[in-house]
Amino acid sequence: MIKKSKRKVISIITATSIIAATFSTGAKILKDGYICSIYDVERDDMIDDFDINQLTDFYNEDSLFSYTKYPSFSRAIVEEMSASSYDDMVPQGITIMNNYILISSYDYSKKNNSTIDVYKKDGIKINSCELDIKSHVGSIAFDRNNNLVWIPSNDGKINAYLADDFLTKSSVEASYSNFDIGDGLLNYQNPLKNSIAYLTIKDNYLFVGSFSLVSHGLVKVYSIENENNFIKLKYNKSFNVPTRVQGIEFYKYDGKDYVIFSRSFGKRNSSLLQIFPYEEENVNYHDGSVNSVFYEAPSMMEQITIDDANLYVLFESGAKAYEACQNKINDICVLEADKLVSEYIKKY
């Protein structure tokens, strides 16, 4: 086992426990029960989907973040590796492409194009590619059926790139660009614009979703159709999701499908992994009508992705722009998906 160090790329997490959401003095519990100490929300607008009596305050304004605030994380880490610096780039999305890990990042200064960093699964970086867009690139997904990589562009549009290009090229251009599928996926900062905040692929379906602070988000589902090597997206359905979703993924356990959301907002608020049983006909995963389990994690959690029985979790707090973040995590955390989902079975 590699000796633990402060700078990391990959941490393997083999277990975790369900812990209640964190809050600090003066923090508001917003709609859908999540936490924000920045936005002032009237009390009449607040509801909770957590058990308020189970909320635990781990926050200490006078101390820097340490793993001791999240003991399940600390006890479960079995491997840590040195990290490369993101400099002005902010990591957002992660996907597994065969034997490689792809991470999307945007330029915090907004001057340069977004990038994709490519790692082997042992944490060795093999390439860095400049994209042909300057978008937030909030997520990324490998489409193994068509050997494409899907990445959000601007204003609710999405591009698809040839997967093999990321292994050797220093800059890449989309093979399919500007699929306009963001209608209804409102940008939380500017509701006059659409924005794809996160995405994933399940079977041959593309799931794209919106980030929302105080009301439920929306996920739209499109079938990916390949007709004579020409890719088309066909709308299938939509469903509602919780607030502050940064990533979505699916996992099959004991023959049943589950949907996993990563939820976060703010540099001082704990993130959450939330797991629901997934039903094709269900259109609401946010109003308490479906049972779920929560896992607390450090702040600024971004996209999640599944590979075999592992759930990979990315944090943006490793970026230079967030050097002062109390919950600074430079690693990709890999969790045993079976252990996460089995807690739902035990509880319900």
Short mmCIF file of C-alpha atoms in Angstrom, two decimals, residues 2-346:
data_model
loop_
_atom_site.label_atom_id
_atom_site.label_comp_id
_atom_site.label_asym_id
_atom_site.label_seq_id
_atom_site.Cartn_x
_atom_site.Cartn_y
_atom_site.Cartn_z
CA ILE A 2 1.29 3.44 -0.88
CA LYS A 3 2.03 5.69 2.06
CA LYS A 4 -0.64 8.33 2.62
CA SER A 5 0.23 11.90 1.61
CA LYS A 6 -1.50 15.25 1.59
CA ARG A 7 -1.61 15.44 -2.19
CA LYS A 8 -3.60 12.73 -3.89
CA VAL A 9 -5.20 11.66 -7.17
CA ILE A 10 -7.03 8.47 -6.26
CA SER A 11 -8.31 7.19 -2.93
CA ILE A 12 -10.07 3.84 -2.68
CA ILE A 13 -12.98 3.81 -0.28
CA THR A 14 -14.36 0.42 0.63
CA ALA A 15 -17.04 1.36 3.12
CA THR A 16 -19.06 4.28 4.35
CA SER A 17 -21.86 4.91 6.80
CA ILE A 18 -25.07 6.86 6.65
CA ILE A 19 -24.70 10.15 8.47
CA ALA A 20 -27.10 13.05 8.71
CA ALA A 21 -26.63 16.30 6.82
CA THR A 22 -24.29 18.93 8.26
CA PHE A 23 -25.35 22.44 9.14
CA SER A 24 -23.86 25.46 10.91
CA THR A 25 -25.25 28.24 13.04
CA GLY A 26 -27.35 30.55 10.93
CA ALA A 27 -27.54 28.20 7.98
CA LYS A 28 -30.86 27.95 6.19
CA ILE A 29 -32.47 24.59 5.43
CA LEU A 30 -33.90 25.19 2.02
CA LYS A 31 -36.51 23.46 -0.07
CA ASP A 32 -35.82 19.72 -0.30
CA GLY A 33 -33.92 19.99 2.94
CA TYR A 34 -30.47 20.86 1.70
CA ILE A 35 -28.19 23.49 3.14
CA CYS A 36 -27.10 26.95 2.09
CA SER A 37 -25.66 29.74 4.22
CA ILE A 38 -25.51 32.24 1.35
CA TYR A 39 -29.05 32.60 0.03
CA ASP A 40 -31.68 34.17 2.25
CA VAL A 41 -34.88 32.20 1.91
CA GLU A 42 -38.13 33.04 3.62
CA ARG A 43 -39.25 30.51 6.20
CA ASP A 44 -42.44 29.77 4.26
CA ASP A 45 -40.28 28.52 1.40
CA MET A 46 -38.46 25.98 3.54
CA ILE A 47 -39.34 22.32 3.72
CA ASP A 48 -37.29 19.34 4.78
CA ASP A 49 -36.83 15.88 3.35
CA PHE A 50 -34.31 15.04 6.07
CA ASP A 51 -35.20 14.17 9.64
CA ILE A 52 -34.26 17.48 11.28
CA ASN A 53 -33.68 15.72 14.61
CA GLN A 54 -30.91 13.66 13.03
CA LEU A 55 -28.92 16.63 11.73
CA THR A 56 -25.43 16.74 13.25
CA ASP A 57 -23.22 19.82 13.37
CA PHE A 58 -19.65 18.91 12.40
CA TYR A 59 -18.84 22.45 11.29
CA ASN A 60 -16.18 24.41 13.20
CA GLU A 61 -15.42 27.83 11.77
CA ASP A 62 -12.11 28.07 13.63
CA SER A 63 -10.60 24.83 12.37
CA LEU A 64 -9.48 23.58 8.98
CA PHE A 65 -11.16 20.57 7.44
CA SER A 66 -9.84 17.16 8.40
CA TYR A 67 -11.04 13.67 7.62
CA THR A 68 -12.07 13.32 11.26
CA LYS A 69 -15.26 15.19 10.38
CA TYR A 70 -16.13 12.30 8.07
CA PRO A 71 -14.90 9.23 9.97
CA SER A 72 -16.31 6.75 7.47
CA PHE A 73 -14.10 8.32 4.79
CA SER A 74 -11.00 8.28 6.99
CA ARG A 75 -11.36 4.68 8.16
CA ALA A 76 -12.06 3.36 4.66
CA ILE A 77 -9.16 4.88 2.67
CA VAL A 78 -6.76 2.15 1.56
CA GLU A 79 -4.70 3.90 -1.13
CA GLU A 80 -3.57 7.46 -1.90
CA MET A 81 -1.47 8.77 -4.79
CA SER A 82 0.20 12.09 -5.60
CA ALA A 83 -1.97 14.61 -7.47
CA SER A 84 -1.14 16.98 -10.28
CA SER A 85 -2.08 20.64 -9.89
CA TYR A 86 -5.20 21.92 -11.63
CA ASP A 87 -3.82 25.50 -11.59
CA ASP A 88 -6.60 27.74 -12.94
CA MET A 89 -8.68 24.80 -14.15
CA VAL A 90 -11.61 23.58 -12.06
CA PRO A 91 -12.47 19.85 -12.29
CA GLN A 92 -16.15 19.11 -12.96
CA GLY A 93 -16.82 15.82 -14.71
CA ILE A 94 -15.51 12.27 -14.58
CA THR A 95 -16.12 9.16 -16.67
CA ILE A 96 -14.44 5.80 -17.13
CA MET A 97 -13.46 5.06 -20.72
CA ASN A 98 -12.38 1.41 -20.82
CA ASN A 99 -9.06 1.45 -18.91
CA TYR A 100 -8.86 5.21 -18.56
CA ILE A 101 -10.29 7.96 -16.37
CA LEU A 102 -11.34 11.18 -18.13
CA ILE A 103 -11.78 14.40 -16.13
CA SER A 104 -13.32 17.55 -17.59
CA SER A 105 -12.32 21.00 -16.29
CA TYR A 106 -13.14 24.62 -17.08
CA ASP A 107 -10.91 27.69 -16.85
CA TYR A 108 -11.78 29.68 -13.72
CA SER A 109 -10.53 32.86 -15.41
CA LYS A 110 -12.85 32.14 -18.39
CA LYS A 111 -10.02 33.00 -20.78
CA ASN A 112 -9.09 29.56 -22.07
CA ASN A 113 -10.93 26.61 -23.52
CA SER A 114 -12.07 23.76 -21.30
CA THR A 115 -9.89 20.66 -21.04
CA ILE A 116 -9.95 16.89 -20.61
CA ASP A 117 -7.25 15.15 -18.57
CA VAL A 118 -6.72 11.45 -19.18
CA TYR A 119 -5.39 9.08 -16.49
CA LYS A 120 -4.72 5.40 -16.31
CA LYS A 121 -6.61 3.71 -13.50
CA ASP A 122 -3.40 3.62 -11.46
CA GLY A 123 -3.43 7.43 -11.38
CA ILE A 124 -0.75 8.06 -14.02
CA LYS A 125 -1.66 10.98 -16.28
CA ILE A 126 -1.12 10.17 -19.95
CA ASN A 127 -2.65 13.12 -21.82
CA SER A 128 -4.33 16.49 -21.60
CA CYS A 129 -6.62 17.75 -24.37
CA GLU A 130 -7.99 21.19 -25.10
CA LEU A 131 -11.64 21.17 -26.13
CA ASP A 132 -13.16 23.37 -28.82
CA ILE A 133 -15.48 25.05 -26.29
CA LYS A 134 -15.24 27.24 -23.17
CA SER A 135 -18.27 25.79 -21.46
CA HIS A 136 -18.58 24.83 -17.79
CA VAL A 137 -18.23 21.15 -18.86
CA GLY A 138 -20.12 20.13 -15.73
CA SER A 139 -20.04 16.48 -16.71
CA ILE A 140 -18.78 13.93 -19.20
CA ALA A 141 -19.93 10.44 -20.25
CA PHE A 142 -18.38 7.66 -22.31
CA ASP A 143 -20.73 6.05 -24.81
CA ARG A 144 -19.22 2.61 -25.34
CA ASN A 145 -21.85 1.55 -27.88
CA ASN A 146 -20.80 4.31 -30.28
CA ASN A 147 -17.24 4.93 -28.99
CA LEU A 148 -18.09 8.57 -28.29
CA VAL A 149 -17.60 10.94 -25.36
CA TRP A 150 -20.50 13.29 -24.60
CA ILE A 151 -19.77 16.72 -23.10
CA PRO A 152 -22.13 19.69 -22.48
CA SER A 153 -21.51 22.77 -24.58
CA ASN A 154 -23.22 26.12 -23.96
CA ASP A 155 -26.89 27.17 -23.67
CA GLY A 156 -28.35 23.68 -23.30
CA LYS A 157 -26.41 22.14 -26.17
CA ILE A 158 -24.25 19.03 -26.12
CA ASN A 159 -21.35 17.72 -28.23
CA ALA A 160 -20.03 14.23 -28.95
CA TYR A 161 -16.33 13.50 -29.54
CA LEU A 162 -14.49 10.46 -30.88
CA ALA A 163 -13.30 8.63 -27.78
CA ASP A 164 -9.88 7.60 -29.13
CA ASP A 165 -8.94 11.22 -29.86
CA PHE A 166 -8.52 11.88 -26.13
CA LEU A 167 -5.72 9.34 -25.85
CA THR A 168 -3.30 10.95 -28.31
CA LYS A 169 -4.37 14.44 -29.40
CA SER A 170 -3.56 17.74 -27.67
CA SER A 171 -6.75 19.36 -28.96
CA VAL A 172 -10.01 17.81 -30.08
CA GLU A 173 -13.02 18.91 -32.07
CA ALA A 174 -16.55 17.53 -31.79
CA SER A 175 -17.67 15.00 -34.37
CA TYR A 176 -21.28 15.87 -33.54
CA SER A 177 -21.95 19.34 -32.18
CA ASN A 178 -24.73 21.52 -30.86
CA PHE A 179 -27.47 18.97 -30.20
CA ASP A 180 -29.98 21.43 -28.73
CA ILE A 181 -31.63 19.36 -25.98
CA GLY A 182 -31.62 21.74 -23.01
CA ASP A 183 -35.14 23.13 -23.27
CA GLY A 184 -36.49 23.23 -19.71
CA LEU A 185 -33.07 22.72 -18.08
CA LEU A 186 -32.92 26.21 -16.62
CA ASN A 187 -29.64 27.81 -15.58
CA TYR A 188 -29.96 28.51 -11.85
CA GLN A 189 -28.06 31.80 -12.19
CA ASN A 190 -29.93 32.97 -15.28
CA PRO A 191 -33.36 31.39 -15.85
CA LEU A 192 -33.48 32.93 -19.32
CA LYS A 193 -30.80 30.45 -20.36
CA ASN A 194 -30.70 26.66 -20.48
CA SER A 195 -27.83 24.66 -19.05
CA ILE A 196 -26.91 20.96 -18.91
CA ALA A 197 -25.37 20.67 -15.45
CA TYR A 198 -24.76 16.90 -15.42
CA LEU A 199 -25.29 13.81 -17.56
CA THR A 200 -24.82 10.07 -17.71
CA ILE A 201 -25.51 7.17 -20.06
CA LYS A 202 -27.53 4.09 -19.12
CA ASP A 203 -27.80 1.37 -21.74
CA ASN A 204 -28.39 3.38 -24.92
CA TYR A 205 -30.02 6.37 -23.24
CA LEU A 206 -28.53 9.77 -22.50
CA PHE A 207 -29.68 11.43 -19.25
CA VAL A 208 -29.14 15.21 -18.99
CA GLY A 209 -30.14 17.30 -15.99
CA SER A 210 -30.41 20.77 -14.46
CA PHE A 211 -28.99 22.11 -11.20
CA SER A 212 -31.46 23.95 -8.98
CA LEU A 213 -31.01 25.67 -5.61
CA VAL A 214 -34.48 25.96 -4.11
CA SER A 215 -36.80 23.79 -6.20
CA HIS A 216 -36.49 20.40 -7.81
CA GLY A 217 -34.21 19.88 -10.79
CA LEU A 218 -35.20 18.19 -14.03
CA VAL A 219 -33.66 15.24 -15.89
CA LYS A 220 -34.47 14.65 -19.56
CA VAL A 221 -33.87 11.29 -21.21
CA TYR A 222 -32.92 10.78 -24.87
CA SER A 223 -32.32 7.60 -26.81
CA ILE A 224 -29.03 7.61 -28.72
CA GLU A 225 -29.80 6.39 -32.23
CA ASN A 226 -27.14 5.43 -34.74
CA GLU A 227 -28.46 5.27 -38.29
CA ASN A 228 -25.74 4.38 -40.79
CA ASN A 229 -23.07 5.95 -38.56
CA PHE A 230 -25.11 9.12 -38.14
CA ILE A 231 -25.99 9.92 -34.52
CA LYS A 232 -29.39 11.29 -33.54
CA LEU A 233 -30.97 12.00 -30.14
CA LYS A 234 -34.67 11.24 -29.65
CA TYR A 235 -36.55 12.54 -26.62
CA ASN A 236 -37.95 9.79 -24.40
CA LYS A 237 -39.15 11.19 -21.05
CA SER A 238 -38.39 13.50 -18.08
CA PHE A 239 -38.39 13.19 -14.30
CA ASN A 240 -37.84 15.49 -11.30
CA VAL A 241 -34.82 15.23 -9.01
CA PRO A 242 -33.69 16.85 -5.72
CA THR A 243 -32.10 20.27 -5.35
CA ARG A 244 -28.35 20.79 -5.77
CA VAL A 245 -27.70 17.74 -7.92
CA GLN A 246 -24.20 17.76 -9.41
CA GLY A 247 -24.10 14.22 -10.76
CA ILE A 248 -26.32 11.24 -11.54
CA GLU A 249 -25.50 7.56 -11.98
CA PHE A 250 -27.26 4.19 -12.08
CA TYR A 251 -26.34 0.89 -10.48
CA LYS A 252 -27.91 -2.57 -10.54
CA TYR A 253 -27.85 -4.51 -7.28
CA ASP A 254 -29.42 -7.93 -6.76
CA GLY A 255 -31.37 -7.54 -10.02
CA LYS A 256 -32.83 -4.11 -9.16
CA ASP A 257 -31.87 -0.69 -10.54
CA TYR A 258 -30.91 2.22 -8.29
CA VAL A 259 -30.26 5.87 -9.11
CA ILE A 260 -27.53 7.73 -7.23
CA PHE A 261 -27.31 11.52 -6.98
CA SER A 262 -24.33 13.59 -5.85
CA ARG A 263 -25.59 16.79 -4.23
CA SER A 264 -23.55 19.80 -3.14
CA PHE A 265 -23.40 23.57 -3.00
CA GLY A 266 -20.94 25.89 -1.27
CA LYS A 267 -17.43 25.61 0.15
CA ARG A 268 -18.51 24.99 3.74
CA ASN A 269 -21.49 22.69 3.39
CA SER A 270 -21.23 18.91 3.42
CA SER A 271 -22.08 17.08 0.20
CA LEU A 272 -24.48 14.16 -0.02
CA LEU A 273 -24.76 10.94 -1.94
CA GLN A 274 -28.46 10.07 -2.16
CA ILE A 275 -29.71 6.69 -3.40
CA PHE A 276 -33.23 5.84 -4.62
CA PRO A 277 -34.65 2.69 -6.17
CA TYR A 278 -35.08 3.49 -9.86
CA GLU A 279 -38.42 2.82 -11.52
CA GLU A 280 -39.00 3.63 -15.19
CA GLU A 281 -42.47 5.04 -14.51
CA ASN A 282 -41.50 7.22 -11.54
CA VAL A 283 -41.36 10.96 -12.33
CA ASN A 284 -40.50 12.31 -8.86
CA TYR A 285 -37.33 11.68 -6.85
CA HIS A 286 -37.53 14.76 -4.66
CA ASP A 287 -40.74 15.06 -2.65
CA GLY A 288 -40.37 12.27 -0.12
CA SER A 289 -42.71 9.94 -2.00
CA VAL A 290 -39.82 7.52 -2.61
CA ASN A 291 -37.59 6.21 0.18
CA SER A 292 -33.87 6.97 -0.05
CA VAL A 293 -30.65 6.82 1.95
CA PHE A 294 -28.06 9.59 2.43
CA TYR A 295 -24.28 9.46 2.78
CA GLU A 296 -22.46 12.54 3.99
CA ALA A 297 -19.21 13.55 2.28
CA PRO A 298 -16.85 16.54 2.10
CA SER A 299 -18.09 19.68 0.37
CA MET A 300 -17.89 20.50 -3.34
CA MET A 301 -18.65 17.02 -4.66
CA GLU A 302 -19.13 17.05 -8.43
CA GLN A 303 -19.83 14.23 -10.90
CA ILE A 304 -19.98 10.55 -10.03
CA THR A 305 -19.52 7.57 -12.34
CA ILE A 306 -19.80 3.79 -12.08
CA ASP A 307 -17.21 1.27 -13.29
CA ASP A 308 -18.00 -2.37 -12.57
CA ALA A 309 -18.84 -2.36 -8.84
CA ASN A 310 -17.03 0.90 -8.04
CA LEU A 311 -18.46 4.40 -7.69
CA TYR A 312 -15.93 7.11 -8.61
CA VAL A 313 -16.52 10.50 -6.93
CA LEU A 314 -14.89 13.77 -8.04
CA PHE A 315 -14.51 16.97 -5.97
CA GLU A 316 -13.81 20.44 -7.38
CA SER A 317 -12.20 21.66 -4.14
CA GLY A 318 -8.78 20.54 -5.39
CA ALA A 319 -8.68 23.53 -7.76
CA LYS A 320 -6.36 26.44 -7.06
CA ALA A 321 -9.39 28.74 -6.95
CA TYR A 322 -10.57 26.95 -3.79
CA GLU A 323 -7.29 26.83 -1.87
CA ALA A 324 -9.06 28.19 1.21
CA CYS A 325 -11.80 25.57 1.12
CA GLN A 326 -12.09 23.89 4.51
CA ASN A 327 -13.19 20.64 2.89
CA LYS A 328 -10.36 20.51 0.36
CA ILE A 329 -10.15 17.12 -1.39
CA ASN A 330 -7.56 16.54 -4.11
CA ASP A 331 -8.55 12.96 -4.74
CA ILE A 332 -10.86 10.88 -6.80
CA CYS A 333 -12.65 8.72 -4.26
CA VAL A 334 -13.66 5.21 -5.24
CA LEU A 335 -16.41 3.55 -3.23
CA GLU A 336 -17.81 0.04 -3.22
CA ALA A 337 -21.22 0.48 -4.82
CA ASP A 338 -22.56 -2.75 -3.29
CA LYS A 339 -21.91 -1.46 0.21
CA LEU A 340 -23.63 1.84 -0.54
CA VAL A 341 -26.77 0.29 -2.01
CA SER A 342 -26.98 -2.55 0.52
CA GLU A 343 -27.66 0.02 3.23
CA TYR A 344 -30.86 0.89 1.42
CA ILE A 345 -31.87 -2.79 1.52
CA LYS A 346 -31.12 -2.96 5.27
#
